[in-house]
Coordinates of C-alpha atoms in Angstrom, one line a residue:
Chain A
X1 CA 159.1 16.7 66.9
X2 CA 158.4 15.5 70.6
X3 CA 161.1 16.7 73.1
X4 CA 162.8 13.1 73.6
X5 CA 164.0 13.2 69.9
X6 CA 165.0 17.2 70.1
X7 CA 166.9 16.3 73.3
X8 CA 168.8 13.4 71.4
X9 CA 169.4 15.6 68.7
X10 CA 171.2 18.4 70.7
X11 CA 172.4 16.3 72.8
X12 CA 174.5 14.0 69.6
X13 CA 175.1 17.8 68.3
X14 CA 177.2 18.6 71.7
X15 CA 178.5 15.2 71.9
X16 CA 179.4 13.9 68.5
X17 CA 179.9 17.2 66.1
X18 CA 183.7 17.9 66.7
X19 CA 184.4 13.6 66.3
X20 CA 182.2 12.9 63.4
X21 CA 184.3 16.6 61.3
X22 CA 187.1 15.4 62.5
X23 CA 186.8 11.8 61.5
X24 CA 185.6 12.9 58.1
X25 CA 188.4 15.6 58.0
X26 CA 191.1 12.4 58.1
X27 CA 189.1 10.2 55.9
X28 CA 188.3 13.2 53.3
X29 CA 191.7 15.1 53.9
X30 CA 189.2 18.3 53.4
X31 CA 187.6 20.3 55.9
X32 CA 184.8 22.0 53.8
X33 CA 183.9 18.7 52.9
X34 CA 184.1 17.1 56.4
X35 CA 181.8 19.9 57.8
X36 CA 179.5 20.2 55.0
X37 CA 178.7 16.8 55.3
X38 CA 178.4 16.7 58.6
X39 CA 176.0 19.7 58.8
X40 CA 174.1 17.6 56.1
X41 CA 174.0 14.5 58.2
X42 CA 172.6 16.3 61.3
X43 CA 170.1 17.6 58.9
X44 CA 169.0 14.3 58.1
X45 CA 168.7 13.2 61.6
X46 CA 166.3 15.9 62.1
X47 CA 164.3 14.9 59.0
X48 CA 164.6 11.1 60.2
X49 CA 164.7 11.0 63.4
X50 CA 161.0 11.5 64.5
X51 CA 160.0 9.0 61.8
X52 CA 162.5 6.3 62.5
X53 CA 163.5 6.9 66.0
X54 CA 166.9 7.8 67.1
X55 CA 169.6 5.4 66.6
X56 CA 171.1 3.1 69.2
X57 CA 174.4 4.7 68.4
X58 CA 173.9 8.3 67.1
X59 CA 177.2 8.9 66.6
X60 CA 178.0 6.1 64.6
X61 CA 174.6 6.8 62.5
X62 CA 176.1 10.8 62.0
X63 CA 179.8 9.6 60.9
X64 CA 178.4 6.8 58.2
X65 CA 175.7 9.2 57.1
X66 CA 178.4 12.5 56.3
X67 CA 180.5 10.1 55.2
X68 CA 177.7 8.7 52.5
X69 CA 176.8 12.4 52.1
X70 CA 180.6 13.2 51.4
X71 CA 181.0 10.7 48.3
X72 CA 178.0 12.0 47.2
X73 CA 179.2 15.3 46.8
X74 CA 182.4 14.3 45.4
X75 CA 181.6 12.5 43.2
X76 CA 178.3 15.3 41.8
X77 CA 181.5 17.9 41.9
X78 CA 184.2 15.3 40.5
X79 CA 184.1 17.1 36.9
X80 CA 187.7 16.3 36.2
X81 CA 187.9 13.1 38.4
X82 CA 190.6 11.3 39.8
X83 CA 188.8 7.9 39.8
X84 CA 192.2 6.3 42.0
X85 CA 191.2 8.9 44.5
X86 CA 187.8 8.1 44.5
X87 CA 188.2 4.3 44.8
X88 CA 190.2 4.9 47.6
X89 CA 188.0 6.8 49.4
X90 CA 185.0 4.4 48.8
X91 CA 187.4 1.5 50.6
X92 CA 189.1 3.4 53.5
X93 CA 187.6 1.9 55.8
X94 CA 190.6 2.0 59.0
X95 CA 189.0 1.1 62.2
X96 CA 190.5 4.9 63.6
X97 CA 193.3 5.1 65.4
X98 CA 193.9 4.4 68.6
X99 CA 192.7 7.3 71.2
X100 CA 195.5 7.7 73.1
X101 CA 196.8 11.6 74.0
X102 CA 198.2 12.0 70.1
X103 CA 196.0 10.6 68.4
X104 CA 193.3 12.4 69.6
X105 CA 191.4 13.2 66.3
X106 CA 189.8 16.3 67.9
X107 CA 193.4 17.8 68.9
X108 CA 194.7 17.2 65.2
X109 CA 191.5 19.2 64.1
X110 CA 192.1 21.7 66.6
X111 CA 196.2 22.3 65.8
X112 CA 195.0 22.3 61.9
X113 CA 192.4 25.1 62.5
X114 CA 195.0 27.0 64.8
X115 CA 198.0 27.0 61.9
X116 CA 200.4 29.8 62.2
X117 CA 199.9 30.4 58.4
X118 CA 196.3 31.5 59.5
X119 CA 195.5 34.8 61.0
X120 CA 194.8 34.6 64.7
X121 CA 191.0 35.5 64.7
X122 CA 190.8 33.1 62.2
X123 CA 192.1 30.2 63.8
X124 CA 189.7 31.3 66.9
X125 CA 186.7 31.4 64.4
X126 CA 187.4 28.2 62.8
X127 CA 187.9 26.4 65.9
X128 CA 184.7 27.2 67.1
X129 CA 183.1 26.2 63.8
X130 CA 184.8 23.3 63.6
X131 CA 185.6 21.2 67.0
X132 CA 183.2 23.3 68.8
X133 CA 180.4 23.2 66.0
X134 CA 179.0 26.7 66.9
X135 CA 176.8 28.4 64.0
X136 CA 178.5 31.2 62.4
X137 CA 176.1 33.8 63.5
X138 CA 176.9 32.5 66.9
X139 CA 180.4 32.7 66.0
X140 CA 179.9 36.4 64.8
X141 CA 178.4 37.5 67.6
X142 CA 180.9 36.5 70.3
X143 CA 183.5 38.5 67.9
X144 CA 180.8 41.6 66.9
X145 CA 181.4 41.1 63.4
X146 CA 178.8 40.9 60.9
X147 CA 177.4 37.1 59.8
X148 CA 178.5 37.5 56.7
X149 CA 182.0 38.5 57.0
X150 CA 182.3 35.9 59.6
X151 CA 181.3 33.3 57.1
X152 CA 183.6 34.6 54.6
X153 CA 186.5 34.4 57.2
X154 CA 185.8 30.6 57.5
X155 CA 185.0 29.8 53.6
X156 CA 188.8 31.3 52.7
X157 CA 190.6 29.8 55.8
X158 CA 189.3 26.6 54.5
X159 CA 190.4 27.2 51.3
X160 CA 193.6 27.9 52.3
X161 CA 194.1 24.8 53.9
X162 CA 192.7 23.1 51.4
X163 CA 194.9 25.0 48.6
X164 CA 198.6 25.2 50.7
X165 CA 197.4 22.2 52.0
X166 CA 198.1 22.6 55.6
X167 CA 198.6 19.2 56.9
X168 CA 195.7 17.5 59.1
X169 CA 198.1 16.8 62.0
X170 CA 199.9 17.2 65.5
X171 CA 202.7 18.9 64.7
X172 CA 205.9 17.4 65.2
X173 CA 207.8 17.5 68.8
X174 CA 209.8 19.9 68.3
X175 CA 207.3 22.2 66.1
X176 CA 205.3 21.7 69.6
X177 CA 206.1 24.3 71.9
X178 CA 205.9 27.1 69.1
X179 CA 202.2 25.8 68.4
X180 CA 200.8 25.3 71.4
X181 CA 200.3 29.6 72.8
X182 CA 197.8 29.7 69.6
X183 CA 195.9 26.9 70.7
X184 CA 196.0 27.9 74.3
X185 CA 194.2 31.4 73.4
X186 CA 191.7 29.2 71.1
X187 CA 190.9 26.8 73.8
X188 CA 190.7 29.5 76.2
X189 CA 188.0 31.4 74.0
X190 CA 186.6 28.7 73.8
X191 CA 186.0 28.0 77.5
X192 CA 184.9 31.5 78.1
X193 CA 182.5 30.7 75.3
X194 CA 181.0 28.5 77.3
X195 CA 181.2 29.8 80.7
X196 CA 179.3 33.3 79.6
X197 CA 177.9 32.2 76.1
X198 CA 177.1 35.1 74.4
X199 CA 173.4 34.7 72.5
X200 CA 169.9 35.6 73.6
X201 CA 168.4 32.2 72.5
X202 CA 171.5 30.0 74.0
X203 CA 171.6 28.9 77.2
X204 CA 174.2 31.4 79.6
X205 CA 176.1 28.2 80.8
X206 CA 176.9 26.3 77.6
X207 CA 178.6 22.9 79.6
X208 CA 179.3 21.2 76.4
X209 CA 181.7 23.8 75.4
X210 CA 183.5 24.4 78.6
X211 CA 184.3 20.6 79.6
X212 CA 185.5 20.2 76.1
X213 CA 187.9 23.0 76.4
X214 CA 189.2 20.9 79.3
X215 CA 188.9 18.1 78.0
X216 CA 191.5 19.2 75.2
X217 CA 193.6 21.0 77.3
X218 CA 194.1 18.2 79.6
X219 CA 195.5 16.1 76.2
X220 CA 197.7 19.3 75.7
X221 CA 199.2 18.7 79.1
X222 CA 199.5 15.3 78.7
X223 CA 201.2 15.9 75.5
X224 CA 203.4 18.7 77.2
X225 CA 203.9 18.1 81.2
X226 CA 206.2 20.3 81.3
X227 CA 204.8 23.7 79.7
X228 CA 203.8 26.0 82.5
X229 CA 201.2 27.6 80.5
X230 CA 199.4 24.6 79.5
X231 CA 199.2 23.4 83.3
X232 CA 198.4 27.2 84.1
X233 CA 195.7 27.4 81.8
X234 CA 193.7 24.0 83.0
X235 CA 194.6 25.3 86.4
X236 CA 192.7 28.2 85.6
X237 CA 189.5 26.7 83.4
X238 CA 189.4 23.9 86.6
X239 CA 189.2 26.4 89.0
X240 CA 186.7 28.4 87.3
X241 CA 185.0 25.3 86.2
X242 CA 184.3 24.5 89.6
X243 CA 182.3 26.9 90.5
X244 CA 179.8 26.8 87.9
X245 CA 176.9 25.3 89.4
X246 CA 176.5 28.0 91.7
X247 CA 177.1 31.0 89.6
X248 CA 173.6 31.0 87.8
X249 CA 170.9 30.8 90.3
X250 CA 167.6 28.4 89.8
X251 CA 165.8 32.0 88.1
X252 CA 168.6 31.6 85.1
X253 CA 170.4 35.3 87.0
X254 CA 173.8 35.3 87.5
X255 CA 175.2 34.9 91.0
X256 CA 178.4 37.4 91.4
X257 CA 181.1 36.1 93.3
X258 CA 180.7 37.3 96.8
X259 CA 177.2 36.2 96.8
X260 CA 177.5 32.8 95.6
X261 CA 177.1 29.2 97.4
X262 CA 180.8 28.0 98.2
X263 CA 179.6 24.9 100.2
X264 CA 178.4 24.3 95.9
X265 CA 181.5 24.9 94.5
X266 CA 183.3 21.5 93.0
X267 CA 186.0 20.7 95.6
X268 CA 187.8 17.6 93.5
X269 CA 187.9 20.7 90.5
X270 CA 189.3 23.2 93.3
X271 CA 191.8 20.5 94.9
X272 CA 193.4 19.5 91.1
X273 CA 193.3 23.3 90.5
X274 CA 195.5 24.5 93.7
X275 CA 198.1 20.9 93.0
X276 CA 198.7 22.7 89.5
X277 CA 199.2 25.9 90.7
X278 CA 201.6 24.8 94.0
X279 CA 203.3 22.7 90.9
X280 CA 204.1 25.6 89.3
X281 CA 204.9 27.6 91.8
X282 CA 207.4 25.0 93.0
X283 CA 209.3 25.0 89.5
X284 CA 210.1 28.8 90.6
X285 CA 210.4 29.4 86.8
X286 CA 208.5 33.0 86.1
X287 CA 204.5 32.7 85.7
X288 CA 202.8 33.3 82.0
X289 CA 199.6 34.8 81.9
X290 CA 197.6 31.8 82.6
X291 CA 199.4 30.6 85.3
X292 CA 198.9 34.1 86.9
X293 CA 195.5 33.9 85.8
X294 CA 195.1 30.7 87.5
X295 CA 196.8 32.0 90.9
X296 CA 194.3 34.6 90.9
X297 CA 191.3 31.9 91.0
X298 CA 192.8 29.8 93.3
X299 CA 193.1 32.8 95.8
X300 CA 189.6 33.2 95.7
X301 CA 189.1 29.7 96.0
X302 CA 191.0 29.3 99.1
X303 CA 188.8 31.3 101.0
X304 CA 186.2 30.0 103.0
X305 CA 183.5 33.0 102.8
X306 CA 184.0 36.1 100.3
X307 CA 185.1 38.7 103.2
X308 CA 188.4 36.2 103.8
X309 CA 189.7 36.7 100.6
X310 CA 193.4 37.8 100.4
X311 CA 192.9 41.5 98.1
X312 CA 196.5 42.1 98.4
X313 CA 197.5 39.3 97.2
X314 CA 195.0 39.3 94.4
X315 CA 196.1 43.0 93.6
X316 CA 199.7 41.7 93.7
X317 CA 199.0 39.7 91.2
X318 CA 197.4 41.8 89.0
X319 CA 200.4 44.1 89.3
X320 CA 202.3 41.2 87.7
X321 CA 199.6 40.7 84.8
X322 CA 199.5 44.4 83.8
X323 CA 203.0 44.1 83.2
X324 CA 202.8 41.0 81.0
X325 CA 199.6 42.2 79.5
X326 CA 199.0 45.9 79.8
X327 CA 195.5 45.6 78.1
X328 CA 192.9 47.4 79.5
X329 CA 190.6 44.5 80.1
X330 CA 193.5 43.5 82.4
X331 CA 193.4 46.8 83.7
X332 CA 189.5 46.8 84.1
X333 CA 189.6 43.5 86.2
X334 CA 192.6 44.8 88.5
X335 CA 190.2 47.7 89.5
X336 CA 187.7 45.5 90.8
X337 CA 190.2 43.9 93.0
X338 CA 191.6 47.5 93.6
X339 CA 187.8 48.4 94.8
X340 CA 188.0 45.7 98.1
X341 CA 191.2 46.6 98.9
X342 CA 191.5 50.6 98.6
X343 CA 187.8 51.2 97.9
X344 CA 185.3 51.8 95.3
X345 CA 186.7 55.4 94.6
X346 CA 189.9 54.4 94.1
X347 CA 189.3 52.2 91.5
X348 CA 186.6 54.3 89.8
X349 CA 189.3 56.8 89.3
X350 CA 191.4 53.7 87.3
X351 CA 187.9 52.7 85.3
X352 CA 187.2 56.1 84.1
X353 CA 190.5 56.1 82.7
X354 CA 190.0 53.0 80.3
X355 CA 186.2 54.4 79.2
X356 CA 188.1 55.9 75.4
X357 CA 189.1 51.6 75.3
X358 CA 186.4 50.2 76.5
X359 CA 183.0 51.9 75.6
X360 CA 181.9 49.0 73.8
X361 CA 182.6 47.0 76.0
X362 CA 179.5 45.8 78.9
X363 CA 181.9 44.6 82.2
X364 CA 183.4 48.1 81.7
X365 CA 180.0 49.3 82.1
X366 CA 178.8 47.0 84.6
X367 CA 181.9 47.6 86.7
X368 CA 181.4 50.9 87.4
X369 CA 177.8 51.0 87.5
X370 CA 178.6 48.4 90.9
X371 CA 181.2 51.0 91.5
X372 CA 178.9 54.3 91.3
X373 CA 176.1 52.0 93.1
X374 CA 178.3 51.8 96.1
X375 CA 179.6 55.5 96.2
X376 CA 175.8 56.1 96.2
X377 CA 176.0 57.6 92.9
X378 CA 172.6 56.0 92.1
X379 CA 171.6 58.1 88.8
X380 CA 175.1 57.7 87.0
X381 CA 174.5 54.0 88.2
X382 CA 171.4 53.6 86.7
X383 CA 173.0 55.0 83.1
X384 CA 175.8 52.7 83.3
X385 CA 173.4 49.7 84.0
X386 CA 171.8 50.7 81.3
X387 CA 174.8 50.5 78.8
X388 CA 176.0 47.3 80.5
X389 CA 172.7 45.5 79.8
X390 CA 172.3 46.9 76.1
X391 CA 175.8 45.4 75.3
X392 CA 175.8 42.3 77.6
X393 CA 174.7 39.1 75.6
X394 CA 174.5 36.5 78.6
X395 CA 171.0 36.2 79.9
X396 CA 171.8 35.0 83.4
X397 CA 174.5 38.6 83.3
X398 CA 171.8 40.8 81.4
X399 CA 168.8 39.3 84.5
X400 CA 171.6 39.8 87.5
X401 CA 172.4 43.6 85.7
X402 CA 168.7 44.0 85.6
X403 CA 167.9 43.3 89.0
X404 CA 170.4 44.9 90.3
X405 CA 169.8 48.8 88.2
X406 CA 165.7 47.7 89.3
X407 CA 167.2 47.8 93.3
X408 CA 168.5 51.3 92.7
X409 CA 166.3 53.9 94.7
X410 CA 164.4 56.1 92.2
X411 CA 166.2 59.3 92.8
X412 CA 169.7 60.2 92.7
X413 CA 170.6 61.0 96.2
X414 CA 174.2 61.5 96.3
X415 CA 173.4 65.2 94.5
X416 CA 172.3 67.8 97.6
X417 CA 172.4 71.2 96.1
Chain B
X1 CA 203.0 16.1 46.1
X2 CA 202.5 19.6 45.8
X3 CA 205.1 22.1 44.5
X4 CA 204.9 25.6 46.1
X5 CA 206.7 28.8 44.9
X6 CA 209.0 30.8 47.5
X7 CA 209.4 34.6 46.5
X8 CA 212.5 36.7 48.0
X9 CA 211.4 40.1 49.2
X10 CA 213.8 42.6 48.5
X11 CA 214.0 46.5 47.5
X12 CA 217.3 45.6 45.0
X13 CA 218.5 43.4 42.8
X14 CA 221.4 41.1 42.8
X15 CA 222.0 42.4 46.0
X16 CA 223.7 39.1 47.7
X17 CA 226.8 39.6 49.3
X18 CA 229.4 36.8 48.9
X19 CA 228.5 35.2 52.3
X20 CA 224.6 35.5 51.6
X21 CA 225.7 33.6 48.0
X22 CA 227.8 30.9 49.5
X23 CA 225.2 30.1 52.0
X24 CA 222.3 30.2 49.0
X25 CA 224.7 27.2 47.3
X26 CA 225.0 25.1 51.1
X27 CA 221.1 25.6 51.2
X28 CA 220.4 24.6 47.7
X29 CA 222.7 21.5 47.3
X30 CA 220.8 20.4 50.8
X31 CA 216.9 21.2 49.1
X32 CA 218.4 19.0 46.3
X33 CA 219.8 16.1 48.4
X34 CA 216.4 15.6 50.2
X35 CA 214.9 15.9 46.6
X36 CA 212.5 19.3 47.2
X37 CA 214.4 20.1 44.0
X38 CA 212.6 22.1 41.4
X39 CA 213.6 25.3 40.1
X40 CA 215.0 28.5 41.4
X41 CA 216.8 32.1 40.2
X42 CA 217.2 35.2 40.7
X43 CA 215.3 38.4 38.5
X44 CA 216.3 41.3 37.2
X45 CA 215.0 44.4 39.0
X46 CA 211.3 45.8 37.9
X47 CA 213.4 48.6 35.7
X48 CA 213.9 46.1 33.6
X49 CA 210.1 44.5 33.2
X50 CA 208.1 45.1 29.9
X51 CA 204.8 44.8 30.2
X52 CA 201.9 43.4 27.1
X53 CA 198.7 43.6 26.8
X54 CA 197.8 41.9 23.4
X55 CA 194.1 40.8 24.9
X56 CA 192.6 42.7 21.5
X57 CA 194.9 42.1 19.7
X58 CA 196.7 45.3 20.3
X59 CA 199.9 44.7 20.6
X60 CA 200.2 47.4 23.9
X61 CA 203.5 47.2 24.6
X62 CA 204.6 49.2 27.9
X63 CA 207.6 50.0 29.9
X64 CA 208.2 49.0 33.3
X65 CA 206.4 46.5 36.0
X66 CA 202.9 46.1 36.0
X67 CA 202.6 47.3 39.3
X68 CA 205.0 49.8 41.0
X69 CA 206.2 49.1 44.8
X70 CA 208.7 49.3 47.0
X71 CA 209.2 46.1 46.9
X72 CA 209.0 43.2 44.9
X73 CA 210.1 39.5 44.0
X74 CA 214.1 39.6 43.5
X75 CA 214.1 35.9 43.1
X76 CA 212.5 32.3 43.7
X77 CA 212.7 28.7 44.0
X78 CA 210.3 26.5 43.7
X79 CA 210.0 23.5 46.1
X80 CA 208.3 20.2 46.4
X81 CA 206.9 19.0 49.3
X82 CA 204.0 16.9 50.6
X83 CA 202.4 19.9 52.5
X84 CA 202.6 23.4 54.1
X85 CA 204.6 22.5 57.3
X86 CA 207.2 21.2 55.2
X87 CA 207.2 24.1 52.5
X88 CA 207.5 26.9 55.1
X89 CA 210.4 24.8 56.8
X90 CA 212.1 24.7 53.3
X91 CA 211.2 28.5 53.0
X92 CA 212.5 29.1 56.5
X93 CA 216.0 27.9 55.6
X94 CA 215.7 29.8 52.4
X95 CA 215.2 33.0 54.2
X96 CA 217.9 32.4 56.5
X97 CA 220.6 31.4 54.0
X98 CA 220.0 34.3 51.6
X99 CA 218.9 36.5 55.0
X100 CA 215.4 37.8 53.2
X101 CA 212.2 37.8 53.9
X102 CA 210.2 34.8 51.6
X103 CA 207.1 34.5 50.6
X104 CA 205.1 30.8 50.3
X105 CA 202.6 30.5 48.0
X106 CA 201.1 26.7 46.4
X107 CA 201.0 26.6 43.0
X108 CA 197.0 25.4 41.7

């Protein structure tokens, strides 16, 4: 296949996955179907594709083609068939809706797969599958489950939906607000999906995933102006959207904060950020977690070089987190704030105390190797860069962790007997 | 439409007190009204349950539920509604009015 055709093809996977499932989802009224068809019409691109040469409109060619693909399949499994149905089916053919904020097909796909009647990881899993069109061993291996019970998560939630039949839909007004914290840890997941994708063979940055996240959260916000959490979370994906570009260098290695290119950072990203948080702030109604979240990034994007950022404030808002969300990642990511402003000892002594928590976990590592590094504890270091880069799955965070342990001198010198 | 069947969770029988009852009959006539209508009553605790097992023909005829825990189904309706979001609303007045917890299954 020559590179112009595998380009278009990954390119209408990014682009055109999550409209073409959830077009066939409304059409179909079945998810299984809708993806299963649409896996089956990318697979037919690939076949003919190269042959035929891509389509002048790829992603009308995917939807017609997993739509043929769907009637084929339902009428091969149609034992007991409802013929009405099946007519009906053949001659839907709506122009779809308009795309205005509730009508977003993609939203109604995303509020389906994050239904309170389905269990939280679930509704994560499924999301990805389906608007964000991840594999399932991909999927799997951002959760560290195994592939196989990772695919049997998805096959029952779609059969739930399918058998309660959980409606295709935006819920109602007032069934809103109650909705919409489920979706907000989906969409976030999914962002961070993006921003530090999590397989050897994918690329560390995965854009398409992170601009859709905003993408959707902006029709949340649009949907819901006045939920704090909703403007606090695109706050918070914004401002850490905008400095993208300069957190991988040009040799695919992660750039950490302190180090990277502010002149590259997005200013329109960082200006829209800093409104919504000012907004908020403004309400004087008490911050959620994303809102402090968001505060925290636009701290550190309000200073002009790495050495002006405000700690104590940062810290200070920390404080706050912990006691909304006393989880030790919270806890792990206060210490490094904790480290500027009191010293790397300090916050060592608050790391060590998560290790039971976080063993498995490779910022905990990588935390306090940077830590130990800069007590001079160059051995323990070492050891700790070692776990962090056996357990990290980014390959712009497992080059940075390399170079990094490969600039550590080769003997421990903080040990004088 | 699609009929689904709402379980009441409780550790007794009959155990409705004459509020809990009055506010089951406000809830019901109002499931009727909007026509989610089916079916619904109460059981009999599992003391009462017999189980058979005539699969070969053998006429097994036991005492007690078929499965022994703390606890169980003390009642049901069964709604109608065009999908889940409706259903668990129905359910979530049910649960209110008789002030147990429900369960919300669809029936095949």
């Amino acid at each position: 296949m020559s590179d112009d055709i595998a380009t278009a093809i990954t390119r209408a996977h990014r682009g055109e996955w999550a409209r073409v499932v959830a077009a066939l989802a409304r059409r179909f009224g079945d998810l299984d179907i809708a993806e299963e068809a649409t896996a089956e019409a990318f697979a037919t691109a690939v076949e003919r594709w190269p042959a035929d040469g891509v389509p002048p409109n790829p992603g009308a060619w995917l939807t017609t083609t997993a739509q043929r693909k769907a009637i084929d399949r339902i009428r091969r499994e149609s034992k007991r068939d409802d013929k009405q149905k099946e007519a009906r089916m053949l001659h839907d053919d709506d122009p779809p809706g308009p795309s205005g904020a509730i009508d977003d097909e993609r939203l109604r796909l995303i509020f389906t797969c994050c239904h309170p009647a389905l269990a939280p990881e679930t509704r994560i899993a499924l999301t990805l599958r389906l608007v964000g069109g991840l594999t399932v061993p991909e999927i799997a291996r951002a959760f560290l489950v195994q592939e196989t019970a990772m695919g049997q998560r998805i096959t029952r939630a779609k059969a739930k939906i399918k058998a309660a039949r959980i409606p295709y839909r935006v819920p109602s007004a007032e069934d809103l607000p109650a909705r919409v914290s489920g979706v907000l840890a989906v969409l976030f997941l999914v962002f961070n999906e993006g921003y530090l994708a999590t397989g050897p063979d994918t690329p560390p940055v995965r854009h398409e995933l992170t601009s859709e996240a905003i993408r959707l959260t902006r029709v949340l916000r649009e949907l819901l102006p006045g939920d704090g959490e909703v403007a606090g979370l695109l706050a918070l994906m914004l401002l850490t959207e905008a400095r993208r570009t300069a957190r991988v260098s040009a040799g695919g290695e992660l750039v950490s904060l302190d180090e990277q290119d502010r002149g590259a950072w997005d200013k329109a990203l960082i200006a829209e950020g800093h409104r919504l948080v000012r907004e908020r702030l403004a309400t004087g109604v008490a911050p959620g977690r994303y809102q402090i979240l968001a505060a925290i990034n636009a701290v550190h994007t309000d200073a002009s070089d790495a050495r002006a950022t405000d700690w104590s404030q940062i810290v200070a808002l920390y404080d706050l987190l912990v006691r909304l969300d006393p989880s030790p990642v919270v806890r792990l990511n206060r210490s490094v704030a904790v480290a500027e402003l009191d010293g790397p000892e300090v916050a060592l002594a608050d790391v060590d105390r998560l290790g039971d928590k976080l063993d498995g976990y490779h910022a905990f590592h990588a935390t306090r190797a940077d830590l130990l590094r800069r007590l001079g504890r160059s051995g323990q270091s070492r050891a700790a860069y070692d776990r962090a880069i056996e357990l990290a799955g980014n390959t712009a965070e497992t080059a940075y962790l390399s170079r990094r342990r490969d600039q550590l001198g080769q003997r421990d010198t903080s040990i004088h007997r | 439409m699609m009929q689904y069947l709402v379980s009441v969770i409780d550790d007794k029988s009959n155990s409705g007190t004459d509020e809990e009852m009055a506010a089951i009959d406000v809830f019901n006539a109002g499931v009727q009204a909007a026509g989610h209508w089916v079916f619904a009553g109460g059981l009999a605790s599992p003391d009462s349950a017999t189980v058979i097992d005539n699969r070969d023909d053998a006429g097994m005829v036991t005492d007690g539920p078929f499965v022994e825990t703390k606890e169980y189904v003390a009642g049901f309706w069964v709604f109608e509604a065009p999908d889940l979001d409706v259903a668990l609303e129905l359910a979530a007045g049910g649960s209110r009015a008789c002030n147990r917890k429900v369960e919300v299954r669809p029936f095949l």
